[in-house]
CSV table of C-alpha atoms in Angstrom, one decimal:
chain,number,residue,atom,x,y,z
O,1,MET,CA,-0.1,0.0,0.2
O,2,ASP,CA,1.7,3.3,-0.9
O,3,LYS,CA,1.1,5.7,2.4
O,4,LYS,CA,1.6,8.5,-0.3
O,5,ASP,CA,-1.5,7.7,-2.4
O,6,GLY,CA,-4.7,8.2,-0.4
O,7,MET,CA,-6.7,7.4,-3.5
O,8,ASN,CA,-6.1,4.1,-2.8
O,9,TYR,CA,-5.6,3.7,0.4
O,10,ALA,CA,-6.7,0.1,1.4
O,11,PRO,CA,-5.9,-1.0,4.9
O,12,VAL,CA,-5.4,-5.0,5.5
O,13,GLY,CA,-5.9,-6.3,9.2
O,14,LYS,CA,-6.1,-9.3,11.0
O,15,PRO,CA,-8.8,-11.9,9.8
O,16,MET,CA,-11.4,-11.5,12.2
O,17,PRO,CA,-14.3,-13.8,10.5
O,18,VAL,CA,-17.9,-13.4,12.1
O,19,VAL,CA,-19.3,-16.3,9.6
O,20,LYS,CA,-18.4,-19.5,7.8
O,21,PRO,CA,-17.3,-19.2,4.5
O,22,GLY,CA,-20.4,-19.1,2.1
O,23,GLU,CA,-22.6,-17.5,4.8
O,24,PHE,CA,-22.4,-14.1,3.8
O,25,VAL,CA,-22.0,-13.6,-0.2
O,26,ILE,CA,-20.9,-10.1,-1.7
O,27,ALA,CA,-20.4,-8.7,-4.9
O,28,ALA,CA,-18.7,-5.3,-6.5
O,29,ILE,CA,-19.9,-3.3,-8.4
O,30,ALA,CA,-18.3,0.3,-10.0
O,31,LEU,CA,-14.9,0.4,-9.3
O,32,ASP,CA,-14.2,4.2,-10.0
O,33,HIS,CA,-12.5,5.0,-6.6
O,34,GLY,CA,-9.6,2.5,-5.2
O,35,HIS,CA,-11.3,2.8,-1.9
O,36,ILE,CA,-13.2,-0.2,-3.1
O,37,TYR,CA,-10.4,-2.5,-2.2
O,38,GLY,CA,-10.4,-1.5,1.3
O,39,MET,CA,-14.2,-1.6,1.5
O,40,VAL,CA,-13.5,-5.5,0.1
O,41,ASN,CA,-10.6,-6.0,2.2
O,42,GLY,CA,-12.7,-5.2,5.3
O,43,LEU,CA,-15.5,-7.5,4.6
O,44,LEU,CA,-13.1,-10.6,3.5
O,45,GLU,CA,-11.2,-10.2,6.8
O,46,ALA,CA,-14.6,-10.3,8.6
O,47,GLY,CA,-15.4,-13.9,6.6
O,48,ALA,CA,-17.8,-12.7,3.7
O,49,THR,CA,-17.5,-14.0,0.5
O,50,LEU,CA,-16.5,-12.4,-2.9
O,51,LYS,CA,-18.4,-14.1,-5.8
O,52,TRP,CA,-19.2,-11.4,-8.6
O,53,VAL,CA,-17.2,-8.0,-9.9
O,54,TYR,CA,-18.7,-5.6,-12.7
O,55,ASP,CA,-17.2,-2.5,-14.0
O,56,ARG,CA,-18.1,-1.1,-17.4
O,57,ASP,CA,-14.4,-0.8,-17.5
O,58,PRO,CA,-12.8,-4.5,-18.8
O,59,ASP,CA,-9.5,-3.6,-17.6
O,60,ARG,CA,-10.7,-2.5,-14.1
O,61,ALA,CA,-12.5,-5.5,-13.3
O,62,GLU,CA,-9.5,-7.6,-14.8
O,63,ALA,CA,-7.2,-5.7,-12.1
O,64,PHE,CA,-9.7,-6.4,-9.4
O,65,LYS,CA,-9.4,-10.0,-10.2
O,66,HIS,CA,-5.9,-10.2,-10.2
O,67,LYS,CA,-5.9,-8.9,-6.7
O,68,TYR,CA,-9.2,-11.2,-5.8
O,69,PRO,CA,-8.4,-14.4,-7.8
O,70,GLN,CA,-11.5,-15.9,-6.8
O,71,VAL,CA,-13.8,-13.5,-7.9
O,72,GLN,CA,-15.9,-14.0,-11.1
O,73,ILE,CA,-16.1,-11.1,-13.6
O,74,ALA,CA,-19.7,-10.4,-14.4
O,75,SER,CA,-20.9,-9.4,-17.9
O,76,SER,CA,-23.5,-7.1,-16.6
O,77,GLU,CA,-24.4,-5.6,-13.6
O,78,GLU,CA,-27.6,-7.4,-14.2
O,79,GLU,CA,-26.1,-10.6,-13.7
O,80,VAL,CA,-25.0,-9.6,-10.1
O,81,LEU,CA,-28.0,-8.3,-9.2
O,82,GLY,CA,-30.0,-11.2,-10.5
O,83,ASP,CA,-27.9,-13.8,-8.3
O,84,THR,CA,-30.1,-14.6,-5.2
O,85,GLU,CA,-26.9,-15.7,-3.5
O,86,VAL,CA,-25.6,-12.3,-3.1
O,87,GLN,CA,-26.4,-10.4,0.2
O,88,LEU,CA,-24.3,-7.0,-0.4
O,89,VAL,CA,-23.5,-5.2,-3.0
O,90,ALA,CA,-20.1,-3.3,-2.6
O,91,GLY,CA,-19.7,-0.1,-4.6
O,92,ALA,CA,-17.3,3.0,-5.4
O,93,ALA,CA,-19.0,4.6,-8.6
O,94,ILE,CA,-18.6,8.1,-9.4
O,95,THR,CA,-20.0,10.2,-6.6
O,96,SER,CA,-23.0,11.6,-8.4
O,97,GLU,CA,-23.7,8.1,-9.5
O,98,ARG,CA,-23.6,6.2,-6.3
O,99,CYS,CA,-27.2,6.8,-5.0
O,100,ALA,CA,-28.7,5.5,-8.4
O,101,LEU,CA,-26.6,2.4,-7.8
O,102,GLY,CA,-27.6,2.0,-4.4
O,103,LEU,CA,-31.4,2.2,-5.8
O,104,ARG,CA,-30.9,-0.7,-7.9
O,105,VAL,CA,-29.2,-2.6,-5.5
O,106,MET,CA,-31.7,-2.3,-2.7
O,107,ASP,CA,-34.7,-2.8,-5.6
O,108,ALA,CA,-32.9,-6.2,-6.5
O,109,GLY,CA,-33.1,-7.3,-3.0
O,110,LYS,CA,-29.6,-6.5,-1.5
O,111,ASP,CA,-28.2,-4.5,0.9
O,112,TYR,CA,-25.6,-1.7,-0.3
O,113,PHE,CA,-22.2,-0.4,1.0
O,114,THR,CA,-20.9,2.7,-0.9
O,115,ASP,CA,-17.7,4.6,-0.9
O,116,LYS,CA,-18.0,7.9,0.7
O,117,ALA,CA,-19.6,11.0,0.1
O,118,PRO,CA,-23.2,8.8,-0.7
O,119,PHE,CA,-24.7,11.6,-2.5
O,120,THR,CA,-24.0,14.7,-4.1
O,121,THR,CA,-27.2,16.3,-3.5
O,122,LEU,CA,-30.2,16.4,-1.0
O,123,GLU,CA,-32.5,14.9,-3.7
O,124,GLN,CA,-30.6,11.8,-4.0
O,125,LEU,CA,-30.5,11.6,0.0
O,126,GLN,CA,-34.5,11.9,0.0
O,127,GLN,CA,-34.7,8.8,-2.5
O,128,ALA,CA,-32.2,6.9,-0.4
O,129,ARG,CA,-34.4,7.2,2.4
O,130,ALA,CA,-37.7,6.8,0.7
O,131,LYS,CA,-36.3,2.9,-0.7
O,132,VAL,CA,-34.7,2.3,2.7
O,133,ARG,CA,-38.2,2.5,4.0
O,134,GLU,CA,-39.7,0.7,1.2
O,135,THR,CA,-37.3,-1.9,1.0
O,136,GLY,CA,-36.2,-2.8,4.4
O,137,LYS,CA,-32.4,-2.4,3.0
O,138,LYS,CA,-29.4,-1.1,4.3
O,139,TYR,CA,-27.5,2.0,2.6
O,140,MET,CA,-24.0,1.9,4.5
O,141,VAL,CA,-21.3,4.1,3.9
O,142,TYR,CA,-17.6,3.7,4.2
O,143,TYR,CA,-16.4,6.5,6.1
O,144,SER,CA,-13.0,5.0,6.5
O,145,GLU,CA,-11.3,7.7,7.9
O,146,ARG,CA,-13.0,6.6,11.5
O,147,LEU,CA,-14.0,3.2,10.3
O,148,HIS,CA,-10.7,1.5,8.8
O,149,ASP,CA,-7.9,3.6,11.2
O,150,GLU,CA,-7.0,1.9,14.4
O,151,SER,CA,-6.1,4.8,16.0
O,152,ALA,CA,-10.1,6.5,15.6
O,153,VAL,CA,-11.5,3.2,16.7
O,154,TYR,CA,-9.2,3.0,19.7
O,155,GLY,CA,-10.2,6.5,20.4
O,156,GLY,CA,-14.0,5.6,20.3
O,157,GLN,CA,-13.2,3.2,23.0
O,158,LEU,CA,-11.6,5.7,25.0
O,159,VAL,CA,-14.7,8.1,24.6
O,160,GLU,CA,-17.2,5.0,25.5
O,161,GLU,CA,-15.4,4.4,28.6
O,162,GLY,CA,-15.3,7.8,30.1
O,163,ALA,CA,-11.6,8.4,29.6
O,164,ILE,CA,-12.4,11.9,28.9
O,165,GLY,CA,-15.5,12.9,30.6
O,166,LYS,CA,-18.9,14.2,28.2
O,167,VAL,CA,-17.3,15.2,24.7
O,168,VAL,CA,-17.9,18.7,24.3
O,169,GLN,CA,-16.0,19.7,21.3
O,170,VAL,CA,-14.5,18.0,18.3
O,171,THR,CA,-11.8,19.4,15.6
O,172,GLY,CA,-10.9,17.4,12.9
O,173,PHE,CA,-8.2,18.0,10.2
O,174,GLY,CA,-8.2,15.9,6.8
O,175,PRO,CA,-5.8,17.2,4.3
O,176,HIS,CA,-5.1,15.1,1.3
O,177,ARG,CA,-2.4,14.7,-1.3
O,178,LEU,CA,-4.1,15.8,-4.7
O,179,ASN,CA,-1.9,13.5,-6.9
O,180,ALA,CA,-3.6,15.4,-10.0
O,181,PRO,CA,-2.3,13.5,-12.8
O,182,SER,CA,-3.5,10.2,-11.5
O,183,ARG,CA,-6.6,11.1,-10.9
O,184,PRO,CA,-10.1,10.8,-13.2
O,185,GLU,CA,-11.6,13.8,-15.3
O,186,TRP,CA,-14.7,13.4,-13.1
O,187,PHE,CA,-12.8,13.9,-10.2
O,188,PHE,CA,-12.5,17.6,-10.8
O,189,GLN,CA,-15.9,18.6,-12.3
O,190,LYS,CA,-18.3,19.5,-9.3
O,191,GLU,CA,-21.1,18.2,-10.7
O,192,TYR,CA,-19.7,14.5,-10.4
O,193,TYR,CA,-17.9,14.7,-7.1
O,194,GLY,CA,-19.7,17.4,-5.3
O,195,GLY,CA,-17.1,19.7,-3.6
O,196,ILE,CA,-14.4,19.4,-1.1
O,197,LEU,CA,-17.1,19.6,1.8
O,198,CYS,CA,-19.5,17.1,0.4
O,199,ASP,CA,-16.3,14.8,-0.7
O,200,ILE,CA,-13.8,14.6,2.6
O,201,GLY,CA,-15.8,16.7,4.4
O,202,SER,CA,-18.3,13.9,5.1
O,203,HIS,CA,-15.3,12.2,7.3
O,204,GLN,CA,-15.0,14.8,9.2
O,205,ILE,CA,-18.9,15.4,9.9
O,206,GLU,CA,-19.3,11.6,10.4
O,207,GLN,CA,-16.7,11.5,13.3
O,208,PHE,CA,-18.0,14.6,14.7
O,209,LEU,CA,-21.5,12.9,15.4
O,210,TYR,CA,-20.0,9.8,16.2
O,211,TYR,CA,-17.6,11.0,19.2
O,212,ALA,CA,-20.0,13.6,20.2
O,213,GLY,CA,-22.8,11.4,20.5
O,214,CYS,CA,-25.0,13.7,18.9
O,215,LYS,CA,-28.4,12.5,17.3
O,216,HIS,CA,-28.9,16.0,15.3
O,217,ALA,CA,-26.5,19.2,14.2
O,218,GLU,CA,-26.8,22.0,12.5
O,219,VAL,CA,-24.0,23.7,10.1
O,220,LEU,CA,-23.4,27.1,11.5
O,221,HIS,CA,-21.0,28.6,8.8
O,222,SER,CA,-18.8,27.2,6.0
O,223,LYS,CA,-16.6,28.1,3.6
O,224,ILE,CA,-14.6,26.6,0.3
O,225,ALA,CA,-11.5,28.2,-2.0
O,226,ASN,CA,-9.4,27.3,-4.8
O,227,TYR,CA,-6.1,28.4,-3.6
O,228,SER,CA,-3.7,26.8,-5.5
O,229,CYS,CA,-5.4,25.0,-8.9
O,230,PRO,CA,-6.2,27.4,-11.7
O,231,ASP,CA,-6.1,24.5,-14.0
O,232,TYR,CA,-9.0,23.0,-12.2
O,233,PRO,CA,-11.4,25.6,-11.7
O,234,GLU,CA,-14.6,23.6,-10.3
O,235,LEU,CA,-12.1,21.7,-7.7
O,236,ASP,CA,-11.9,23.4,-4.1
O,237,ASP,CA,-9.1,22.6,-2.4
O,238,PHE,CA,-9.9,24.0,1.0
O,239,GLY,CA,-12.8,23.9,2.9
O,240,ASP,CA,-14.3,24.0,6.4
O,241,ALA,CA,-17.0,24.5,8.8
O,242,THR,CA,-18.6,24.9,12.2
O,243,LEU,CA,-21.1,22.7,13.5
O,244,LEU,CA,-23.4,22.4,16.9
O,245,GLY,CA,-24.8,19.1,17.9
O,246,ASP,CA,-28.3,18.9,19.7
O,247,ASN,CA,-26.2,18.1,22.8
O,248,GLY,CA,-24.3,21.5,22.9
O,249,ALA,CA,-21.1,20.0,21.2
O,250,THR,CA,-19.2,21.8,18.9
O,251,ASN,CA,-17.1,21.0,15.9
O,252,TYR,CA,-14.5,22.6,13.7
O,253,PHE,CA,-12.7,21.1,10.6
O,254,ARG,CA,-10.8,21.5,7.9
O,255,VAL,CA,-10.0,19.7,4.6
O,256,ASP,CA,-8.0,20.4,1.9
O,257,TRP,CA,-5.7,19.1,-0.8
O,258,LEU,CA,-2.6,21.1,-0.1
O,259,THR,CA,-0.5,18.3,1.5
O,260,PRO,CA,3.2,19.0,0.4
O,261,ASP,CA,5.7,16.5,-1.1
O,262,GLY,CA,7.5,16.3,1.5
O,263,LEU,CA,5.2,14.7,3.6
O,264,SER,CA,5.8,11.0,4.0
O,265,THR,CA,1.8,10.2,3.6
O,266,TRP,CA,-0.9,11.4,1.7
O,267,GLY,CA,-2.3,13.4,4.7
O,268,ASP,CA,-1.8,14.4,8.5
O,269,GLY,CA,-4.8,13.4,9.4
O,270,ARG,CA,-5.7,14.3,13.2
O,271,THR,CA,-8.6,14.7,15.0
O,272,ILE,CA,-8.8,16.3,18.6
O,273,ILE,CA,-11.6,15.4,21.3
O,274,LEU,CA,-12.4,17.4,23.8
O,275,GLY,CA,-14.3,16.7,27.3
O,276,THR,CA,-15.2,17.6,30.3
O,277,LYS,CA,-12.2,15.5,32.2
O,278,GLY,CA,-9.6,15.6,29.5
O,279,TYR,CA,-8.6,15.4,25.7
O,280,ILE,CA,-7.7,12.8,23.0
O,281,GLU,CA,-5.6,13.5,20.0
O,282,LEU,CA,-5.5,11.1,17.2
O,283,ARG,CA,-2.5,11.4,14.7
O,284,LYS,CA,-4.0,8.9,12.2
O,285,ASN,CA,-1.5,8.5,9.6
O,286,VAL,CA,1.7,9.9,11.0
O,287,ASP,CA,3.6,11.7,13.6
O,288,ILE,CA,5.7,14.2,11.8
O,289,ALA,CA,9.0,14.5,12.0
O,290,ARG,CA,9.4,11.6,14.7
O,291,SER,CA,7.8,8.4,13.7
O,292,ASP,CA,6.2,7.8,9.8
O,293,SER,CA,4.2,5.0,11.2
O,294,GLY,CA,0.4,5.9,11.7
O,295,ASP,CA,-2.5,5.4,14.8
O,296,HIS,CA,-0.6,7.5,17.3
O,297,VAL,CA,-3.2,8.2,20.4
O,298,TYR,CA,-2.4,10.8,22.9
O,299,LEU,CA,-4.4,11.1,25.8
O,300,VAL,CA,-4.5,13.6,28.7
O,301,ASN,CA,-7.1,13.4,31.8
O,302,GLN,CA,-7.1,13.7,35.4
O,303,GLU,CA,-4.3,10.8,35.8
O,304,GLY,CA,-1.9,11.9,33.6
O,305,GLU,CA,-0.6,12.0,30.1
O,306,PHE,CA,-0.5,8.9,28.0
O,307,HIS,CA,0.9,8.1,24.4
O,308,PHE,CA,-0.2,4.9,22.6
O,309,GLN,CA,0.7,3.6,19.5
O,310,VAL,CA,-2.1,1.0,18.4
O,311,ALA,CA,-1.3,-0.2,14.6
O,312,GLY,CA,-1.9,-4.0,14.3
O,313,GLN,CA,-3.5,-4.1,18.2
O,314,ILE,CA,-7.3,-3.0,17.8
O,315,GLY,CA,-8.3,-4.1,14.3
O,316,TYR,CA,-11.8,-2.8,12.2
O,317,PRO,CA,-14.9,-4.4,13.8
O,318,PHE,CA,-17.1,-2.4,11.7
O,319,PHE,CA,-16.8,-4.9,8.9
O,320,GLY,CA,-17.7,-7.6,11.2
O,321,GLU,CA,-21.0,-5.7,12.9
O,322,LEU,CA,-22.3,-4.8,9.4
O,323,ILE,CA,-21.9,-8.2,8.2
O,324,LEU,CA,-24.0,-9.5,11.4
O,325,ASP,CA,-26.4,-6.4,11.1
O,326,CYS,CA,-26.9,-7.7,7.2
O,327,LEU,CA,-28.0,-11.0,8.5
O,328,HIS,CA,-29.9,-10.0,11.7
O,329,ARG,CA,-31.3,-6.6,10.7
O,330,THR,CA,-29.5,-4.9,13.4
O,331,GLU,CA,-27.9,-1.4,13.6
O,332,ASN,CA,-24.9,-2.1,16.0
O,333,ALA,CA,-21.9,-1.3,13.0
O,334,MET,CA,-23.8,2.0,12.2
O,335,THR,CA,-27.4,2.9,12.4
O,336,GLN,CA,-29.0,4.0,8.9
O,337,GLU,CA,-30.0,7.7,10.3
O,338,HIS,CA,-26.2,8.1,11.5
O,339,ALA,CA,-24.9,7.4,8.0
O,340,PHE,CA,-27.7,9.9,6.8
O,341,LEU,CA,-27.4,12.4,9.1
O,342,ALA,CA,-23.6,12.6,8.1
O,343,ALA,CA,-24.3,12.7,4.7
O,344,GLU,CA,-27.0,15.4,4.9
O,345,LEU,CA,-24.8,17.7,7.2
O,346,CYS,CA,-22.2,17.4,4.4
O,347,LEU,CA,-24.4,18.3,1.7
O,348,LYS,CA,-25.8,21.6,3.5
O,349,ALA,CA,-22.4,22.4,4.5
O,350,GLN,CA,-21.5,22.6,0.6
O,351,GLU,CA,-24.4,23.8,-0.2
O,352,MET,CA,-24.3,27.0,2.0
O,353,ALA,CA,-20.3,27.6,1.8
O,354,ILE,CA,-19.2,31.0,1.3
O,355,LYS,CA,-16.8,31.0,-2.1
O,356,ILE,CA,-13.4,32.7,-1.3
O,357,LYS,CA,-12.5,34.1,-4.0
């Protein structure tokens, strides 16, 4: 895994199967973003059986089969959706096409697991909410910066244990390396990618809702800019926002495509969680100028100052929980309302953002 390339970030963890081979069958459709590999890795490590892949680009499907030799390449999307053995479809389509794919998957009687951001418009969100009510199927989202990061998982465990008291504020920094030459054309067109707050901002808002325990929140203020990419006028290379949760917790986050070439990883992702009795800092990908390893957790509370390096120790429980949720129709991995609320707030933040000239 290339640490400098966030687009193809696909963590590999320890196998922690929750089902036996063949008990939970999955397929992959639409390989437009490299996150599909992280999504599939997580499901396979949790015991899923990968049966099908389909992509309109045969070369992408062949590359996927090279990575996962057990998979069959389907001749069409319909071939996958018509297979009654398939219980969940994972997809990383062009962002603006993710909702339409999800509607087709749920109409076919299967649960859907999409890369973030799950929507580019509030109308798509309304369609997905209606389809979930109609079919009873799941529309789950790969918010990987929390779900597929051991420091983020451990930070959540510390919060749940009461290590810092009640969470009152979450600050998030989500810089990414642009790597423009390797990006597809759609990535730079707002109609297709939705804008920076809709896209990578969705990670930050989801984390705030989770760590602060918010059931609802409002966007107070947001901004976007294109500071450094005149060749891509529709690209936001910077965005930030401030939110207020229904329980009084607040959030500020910043996202950008301004990672300098000298950084050893694709982004110096950090989260600071402030509680009434302490605070936690997550240094997800690097501890700059000290260690190029990730998954550093710093905790300060009434007992003292602590540093934990948790790579390889925590795992990624979301994927096993998701499989069991699909089988038992529970909501332990993530509630549907939480997934949709994070999406709704990032769309609203993008919609109301002040454009800095």
